[in-house]
Short mmCIF file of C-alpha atoms and ligand atoms in Angstrom, two decimals:
data_model
loop_
_atom_site.label_atom_id
_atom_site.label_comp_id
_atom_site.label_asym_id
_atom_site.label_seq_id
_atom_site.Cartn_x
_atom_site.Cartn_y
_atom_site.Cartn_z
CA MET A 8 147.59 16.92 -37.74
CA GLU A 9 149.75 14.24 -39.38
CA THR A 10 153.20 14.21 -37.76
CA SER A 11 154.78 11.48 -39.87
CA SER A 12 154.56 11.24 -43.65
CA LYS A 13 155.84 7.65 -44.13
CA LYS A 14 157.68 8.83 -47.24
CA SER A 15 161.10 7.62 -48.34
CA SER A 16 164.05 10.06 -48.38
CA ALA A 17 163.80 10.33 -52.15
CA GLU A 18 160.06 11.11 -51.95
CA LEU A 19 160.65 13.64 -49.19
CA LYS A 20 163.25 15.44 -51.31
CA VAL A 21 160.88 15.65 -54.28
CA GLU A 22 158.05 16.95 -52.07
CA ILE A 23 160.30 19.48 -50.34
CA LEU A 24 161.44 20.89 -53.68
CA ARG A 25 157.83 21.03 -54.95
CA LEU A 26 156.55 22.80 -51.82
CA LYS A 27 159.49 25.19 -51.88
CA ARG A 28 158.72 26.22 -55.46
CA GLU A 29 154.97 26.52 -54.81
CA LYS A 30 155.41 28.66 -51.71
CA GLY A 31 158.42 30.67 -52.89
CA ALA A 32 160.17 29.59 -49.69
CA LEU A 33 163.86 29.90 -48.91
CA ILE A 34 165.48 26.93 -47.18
CA MET A 35 168.59 27.84 -45.21
CA ALA A 36 170.81 25.38 -43.38
CA HIS A 37 173.76 25.64 -41.03
CA TYR A 38 176.89 23.59 -41.79
CA TYR A 39 176.12 21.35 -38.78
CA GLN A 40 172.89 20.06 -40.30
CA ARG A 41 172.56 16.47 -41.48
CA ASP A 42 174.06 15.91 -44.95
CA GLU A 43 170.67 15.30 -46.58
CA ILE A 44 169.37 18.66 -45.29
CA GLN A 45 172.44 20.52 -46.54
CA GLU A 46 171.83 18.81 -49.91
CA ILE A 47 168.32 20.25 -50.37
CA ALA A 48 168.99 23.71 -48.88
CA ASP A 49 169.04 26.80 -51.10
CA PHE A 50 171.68 28.32 -48.93
CA ILE A 51 174.14 26.83 -46.44
CA GLY A 52 176.46 28.83 -44.25
CA ASP A 53 177.82 29.73 -40.86
CA SER A 54 175.83 31.83 -38.41
CA LEU A 55 177.04 35.08 -39.96
CA ALA A 56 176.19 34.08 -43.53
CA LEU A 57 172.74 32.86 -42.43
CA ALA A 58 172.00 36.19 -40.73
CA ARG A 59 173.22 38.14 -43.78
CA GLN A 60 171.14 36.02 -46.15
CA ALA A 61 168.02 36.36 -43.97
CA ALA A 62 168.47 40.14 -43.93
CA LYS A 63 168.36 40.35 -47.73
CA THR A 64 165.88 37.70 -48.84
CA ASP A 65 162.61 38.54 -50.62
CA ALA A 66 161.11 35.12 -49.86
CA PRO A 67 157.85 35.33 -47.88
CA LEU A 68 158.62 32.08 -46.05
CA ILE A 69 161.98 31.18 -44.51
CA LEU A 70 162.67 27.64 -43.33
CA MET A 71 165.70 27.87 -41.05
CA CYS A 72 167.36 24.49 -40.61
CA GLY A 73 169.54 25.07 -37.61
CA VAL A 74 168.76 25.74 -33.98
CA HIS A 75 166.21 27.99 -32.33
CA PHE A 76 168.34 31.14 -31.98
CA MET A 77 169.06 31.05 -35.73
CA GLY A 78 165.32 31.11 -36.46
CA GLU A 79 164.90 33.94 -33.96
CA THR A 80 167.68 35.97 -35.57
CA ALA A 81 166.05 35.56 -38.99
CA LYS A 82 162.64 36.55 -37.59
CA ILE A 83 164.05 39.62 -35.82
CA LEU A 84 165.66 40.72 -39.10
CA CYS A 85 162.55 39.94 -41.17
CA PRO A 86 159.53 40.65 -38.93
CA ASP A 87 157.14 40.67 -41.91
CA LYS A 88 158.14 37.22 -43.11
CA LYS A 89 157.06 33.88 -41.79
CA VAL A 90 160.00 31.99 -40.26
CA VAL A 91 159.63 28.29 -39.47
CA ILE A 92 162.08 25.72 -38.12
CA PRO A 93 161.94 21.92 -38.39
CA ASP A 94 161.95 21.25 -34.62
CA VAL A 95 161.07 23.83 -31.99
CA SER A 96 162.97 21.91 -29.32
CA ALA A 97 166.29 22.22 -31.20
CA GLY A 98 167.94 24.60 -28.75
CA CYS A 99 171.59 25.32 -27.97
CA SER A 100 173.51 24.52 -24.78
CA LEU A 101 175.56 27.69 -25.19
CA ALA A 102 172.50 29.93 -25.52
CA ASP A 103 170.99 28.07 -22.52
CA SER A 104 174.10 28.82 -20.47
CA CYS A 105 173.08 32.48 -20.42
CA ASP A 106 169.85 33.08 -18.54
CA PRO A 107 168.46 36.54 -19.47
CA GLU A 108 167.61 37.48 -15.84
CA GLU A 109 171.10 36.55 -14.61
CA PHE A 110 172.73 38.26 -17.57
CA LYS A 111 170.69 41.42 -16.84
CA LYS A 112 172.06 41.48 -13.29
CA PHE A 113 175.61 41.05 -14.63
CA VAL A 114 175.12 43.91 -17.11
CA GLU A 115 173.59 46.15 -14.44
CA ALA A 116 176.52 45.46 -12.13
CA HIS A 117 178.87 46.86 -14.82
CA PRO A 118 177.05 49.94 -16.13
CA ASP A 119 180.14 51.47 -17.77
CA HIS A 120 180.68 48.42 -20.05
CA THR A 121 179.67 47.89 -23.67
CA VAL A 122 177.77 44.62 -23.94
CA VAL A 123 178.87 42.32 -26.76
CA SER A 124 176.97 39.05 -27.19
CA TYR A 125 177.61 36.08 -29.40
CA VAL A 126 174.75 35.33 -31.79
CA ASN A 127 174.23 32.03 -29.90
CA THR A 128 171.89 33.71 -27.41
CA SER A 129 168.16 34.08 -26.90
CA ALA A 130 166.37 37.16 -28.24
CA ALA A 131 165.97 38.30 -24.60
CA VAL A 132 169.76 38.35 -24.13
CA LYS A 133 170.23 40.14 -27.46
CA ALA A 134 167.77 42.76 -26.21
CA LEU A 135 170.26 43.53 -23.37
CA THR A 136 173.17 43.79 -25.83
CA ASP A 137 174.92 46.67 -27.62
CA ILE A 138 176.54 44.63 -30.41
CA VAL A 139 175.95 41.05 -31.51
CA VAL A 140 178.86 39.12 -33.02
CA THR A 141 179.37 35.70 -34.57
CA SER A 142 182.54 33.64 -34.53
CA GLY A 143 183.07 34.91 -38.10
CA ASN A 144 183.30 38.60 -37.18
CA ALA A 145 183.90 38.76 -33.39
CA ARG A 146 187.58 39.65 -33.68
CA LYS A 147 187.03 42.32 -36.33
CA ILE A 148 184.18 43.92 -34.39
CA ILE A 149 185.99 43.92 -31.03
CA GLU A 150 189.10 45.38 -32.67
CA SER A 151 186.96 48.17 -34.17
CA LEU A 152 186.17 49.36 -30.63
CA PRO A 153 188.60 51.72 -28.83
CA GLU A 154 191.33 49.80 -26.98
CA ASP A 155 190.34 51.21 -23.60
CA GLU A 156 186.62 50.43 -24.01
CA LYS A 157 185.30 48.30 -21.16
CA ILE A 158 183.50 45.30 -22.60
CA ILE A 159 181.30 42.50 -21.31
CA PHE A 160 181.45 39.47 -23.61
CA GLY A 161 178.90 36.69 -23.35
CA PRO A 162 178.11 33.90 -23.29
CA ASP A 163 181.03 31.87 -24.69
CA LYS A 164 184.06 32.02 -22.39
CA ASN A 165 186.28 30.19 -24.90
CA LEU A 166 185.53 32.53 -27.81
CA GLY A 167 185.81 35.52 -25.45
CA GLY A 168 189.14 34.24 -24.10
CA TYR A 169 190.40 33.76 -27.66
CA ILE A 170 189.55 37.37 -28.60
CA ASN A 171 191.10 38.65 -25.37
CA SER A 172 194.36 36.95 -26.26
CA VAL A 173 194.60 37.70 -29.99
CA SER A 174 193.27 41.25 -29.70
CA ASN A 175 195.00 42.08 -26.42
CA ARG A 176 191.76 42.94 -24.64
CA ASN A 177 190.55 42.34 -21.15
CA MET A 178 186.84 41.76 -21.71
CA LEU A 179 184.76 40.51 -18.80
CA LEU A 180 183.61 37.03 -19.78
CA TRP A 181 180.31 35.34 -19.05
CA PRO A 182 181.13 31.73 -18.03
CA GLY A 183 179.13 29.92 -20.74
CA ALA A 184 180.21 27.18 -23.14
CA CYS A 185 178.93 24.81 -25.82
CA HIS A 186 178.65 21.18 -24.73
CA VAL A 187 180.13 19.98 -28.04
CA HIS A 188 183.11 22.31 -28.47
CA ASP A 189 184.01 22.46 -24.79
CA ARG A 190 184.43 18.67 -24.66
CA PHE A 191 187.04 17.95 -27.29
CA SER A 192 190.02 16.15 -25.81
CA ILE A 193 193.47 17.61 -26.47
CA GLU A 194 195.12 14.26 -25.64
CA LYS A 195 193.11 12.43 -28.28
CA ILE A 196 193.76 15.13 -30.84
CA LEU A 197 197.52 15.11 -30.16
CA GLN A 198 197.45 11.32 -30.52
CA MET A 199 195.67 11.72 -33.85
CA LYS A 200 198.31 14.22 -34.95
CA LYS A 201 201.02 11.63 -34.13
CA ASN A 202 199.27 9.15 -36.41
CA HIS A 203 198.77 11.80 -39.11
CA PRO A 204 201.85 14.05 -38.80
CA GLY A 205 201.11 15.91 -42.04
CA ALA A 206 197.57 16.83 -41.03
CA LYS A 207 196.75 20.42 -40.15
CA ILE A 208 194.54 21.10 -37.14
CA LEU A 209 191.43 23.25 -37.68
CA VAL A 210 189.79 24.50 -34.48
CA HIS A 211 186.57 26.41 -33.82
CA PRO A 212 187.06 29.22 -31.25
CA GLU A 213 184.30 27.76 -29.05
CA CYS A 214 186.90 25.09 -28.12
CA ARG A 215 189.12 25.45 -25.07
CA ARG A 216 192.35 27.48 -25.06
CA PRO A 217 194.82 24.52 -25.24
CA LEU A 218 193.16 23.43 -28.49
CA GLN A 219 193.28 26.96 -29.87
CA LEU A 220 197.02 26.97 -29.12
CA ILE A 221 197.81 23.80 -31.11
CA ALA A 222 195.66 24.86 -34.09
CA ASP A 223 197.00 25.69 -37.52
CA LYS A 224 193.82 27.72 -37.97
CA VAL A 225 191.24 28.97 -35.47
CA GLY A 226 188.05 30.21 -37.07
CA SER A 227 184.32 30.02 -37.62
CA THR A 228 182.99 27.11 -39.66
CA ALA A 229 183.14 29.24 -42.83
CA ALA A 230 186.68 30.41 -42.04
CA LEU A 231 187.85 26.81 -41.50
CA LEU A 232 186.26 25.83 -44.79
CA ASP A 233 187.95 28.71 -46.63
CA PHE A 234 191.29 27.90 -45.03
CA ALA A 235 191.10 24.26 -46.14
CA SER A 236 190.07 25.28 -49.69
CA GLU A 237 193.02 27.63 -50.10
CA ASP A 238 195.67 25.68 -48.17
CA ASP A 239 198.03 23.12 -49.70
CA ALA A 240 197.93 20.37 -47.04
CA LYS A 241 196.27 17.09 -47.98
CA GLU A 242 194.88 16.13 -44.57
CA TYR A 243 193.07 17.99 -41.78
CA ILE A 244 191.93 17.20 -38.25
CA VAL A 245 188.66 19.06 -37.86
CA VAL A 246 187.89 20.17 -34.30
CA THR A 247 184.30 21.33 -34.53
CA GLU A 248 180.89 19.74 -35.03
CA SER A 249 181.27 17.00 -37.60
CA GLY A 250 178.46 18.26 -39.88
CA ILE A 251 180.99 20.63 -41.45
CA LEU A 252 182.77 17.65 -43.00
CA PHE A 253 180.02 17.31 -45.59
CA GLU A 254 180.78 20.71 -47.15
CA MET A 255 184.54 20.32 -46.65
CA ARG A 256 184.53 17.05 -48.57
CA ARG A 257 182.23 18.52 -51.23
CA LYS A 258 184.44 21.58 -51.72
CA CYS A 259 187.80 19.81 -51.46
CA SER A 260 187.21 16.32 -52.82
CA ASP A 261 190.96 15.67 -53.15
CA LYS A 262 191.63 16.19 -49.42
CA ILE A 263 191.13 14.07 -46.33
CA PHE A 264 189.14 15.47 -43.40
CA LEU A 265 189.29 13.62 -40.10
CA PRO A 266 186.67 14.42 -37.46
CA ALA A 267 188.23 15.06 -34.06
CA PRO A 268 187.14 12.60 -31.40
CA ALA A 269 185.59 13.96 -28.22
CA GLU A 270 186.48 13.17 -24.62
CA ASP A 271 183.70 10.72 -24.03
CA SER A 272 184.03 7.63 -26.21
CA GLU A 273 180.54 6.46 -25.20
CA CYS A 274 178.77 9.07 -27.30
CA GLN A 275 179.13 10.89 -30.59
CA CYS A 276 180.23 14.01 -28.78
CA ASN A 277 181.48 15.72 -31.91
CA GLU A 278 177.85 15.92 -33.02
CA CYS A 279 175.46 18.55 -31.73
CA ASP A 280 172.36 16.65 -30.69
CA TYR A 281 170.28 19.83 -31.09
CA MET A 282 171.41 20.37 -34.67
CA LYS A 283 170.79 16.70 -35.42
CA MET A 284 167.18 16.87 -34.15
CA ASN A 285 166.26 18.24 -37.56
CA THR A 286 165.50 15.52 -40.09
CA LEU A 287 164.35 15.51 -43.71
CA GLU A 288 160.92 14.42 -42.49
CA LYS A 289 160.66 17.41 -40.14
CA VAL A 290 161.86 19.74 -42.91
CA TYR A 291 159.07 18.44 -45.14
CA LEU A 292 156.40 18.79 -42.43
CA ALA A 293 157.57 22.29 -41.47
CA LEU A 294 157.36 23.40 -45.09
CA ARG A 295 154.01 21.73 -45.65
CA ASP A 296 152.34 22.97 -42.44
CA GLU A 297 154.34 26.21 -42.10
CA LYS A 298 155.06 25.42 -38.48
CA PRO A 299 156.52 25.46 -35.89
CA GLU A 300 156.63 29.18 -36.49
CA ILE A 301 159.12 31.46 -34.72
CA ILE A 302 157.41 34.31 -32.88
CA VAL A 303 159.43 36.96 -31.07
CA GLU A 304 157.67 39.36 -28.69
CA GLU A 305 157.49 42.78 -30.29
CA ASP A 306 159.22 44.75 -27.54
CA ILE A 307 162.06 42.20 -27.32
CA ALA A 308 162.43 42.15 -31.12
CA ALA A 309 162.52 45.96 -31.27
CA LYS A 310 165.46 45.98 -28.84
CA ALA A 311 167.24 42.90 -30.23
CA VAL A 312 167.25 44.12 -33.84
CA LYS A 313 169.54 47.06 -33.04
CA PRO A 314 172.64 45.08 -31.95
CA ILE A 315 172.13 42.61 -34.83
CA GLU A 316 171.93 45.43 -37.37
CA ARG A 317 174.97 47.03 -35.79
CA MET A 318 176.84 43.76 -36.32
CA LEU A 319 175.78 43.58 -39.98
CA ALA A 320 176.92 47.16 -40.51
CA LEU A 321 180.31 46.48 -38.90
CA SER A 322 181.14 43.19 -40.65
P1 13P B 423 179.55 29.45 -36.62
O1 13P B 423 178.42 29.14 -37.50
O2 13P B 423 179.65 30.92 -36.37
O3 13P B 423 180.84 28.87 -37.02
O4 13P B 423 179.18 28.89 -35.15
C1 13P B 423 179.17 27.58 -34.82
C2 13P B 423 178.04 27.21 -33.96
O5 13P B 423 178.21 26.60 -32.94
C3 13P B 423 176.71 27.51 -34.37
O6 13P B 423 175.87 27.01 -33.47
FE1 SF4 B 424 174.86 25.42 -29.70
FE2 SF4 B 424 177.11 24.08 -29.56
FE3 SF4 B 424 175.09 23.05 -30.90
FE4 SF4 B 424 176.38 25.20 -31.87
S1 SF4 B 424 177.21 23.17 -31.61
S2 SF4 B 424 174.16 24.89 -31.75
S3 SF4 B 424 176.92 26.25 -29.98
S4 SF4 B 424 175.14 23.46 -28.72
#
């Protein structure tokens, strides 16, 4: 099987659009995808919007440009459709920070707790979960539960800590984190703010608490985008994966968006290397060959679909 097409970007785009029409495929992309992938996608969104769109599509073939758990979520919601992703090794450090066997032991040690899991988890962890949430609906869903309900929240300790503080809860937190969001440096961001005093600070809740506290807005990628579109500031410091800047600049062409630097100046730490594994070339090949295909074991999928559907009903 040919693994490289030797086509230019322009040729790849033409071929992708042709294949998409021929196959009746739907191309979805997360906001953290490379600009050229967001450009050719039929639908771009945050994790919540991608799940909602997958749940309602009629397309027989879904190409999910994001990371592995996003393809799994789409497959669990659409078991009769073929779901492919550009690169099967595009994982997620946050999902990897929650091993299903260890999580099972944690859940079993707290049998009187409701288990709430972030969508950034494997299907096996979702199968151990009562309600799935995304950063776009976590607060609303947690606040819909009785105040005295005992809750386990996994795997993101920063998002869980944020909900605990804004919703006055005391959820038990799994100690997981995302290697991109957990590494932003507050010192560098405060320095940036000094140089751009009029800029507002937009922070994803997967970032650490001190960053949440200096934010003008804490929210999912879609919530940050909406905030910037409706707000009257001219400049923003964006503390999340830098792929979101493409849509921010497209939606608000009169504003300035500054990517927040990360702690480690040696690497592009405000980029998710998993998200960036997907390229236009891999998108083309995945659409052409209809692989790598996402397969979820039937018994896991049957359990995992319930907390995802519960989330969609609650948000
Ligand atoms: P949202 O899409 O919910 O903003 O989450 C960000 C993320 O890290 C996805 O991997
Ligand atoms: Fe996972 Fe973090 Fe990458 Fe999102 S940005 S896919 S949470 S590693």
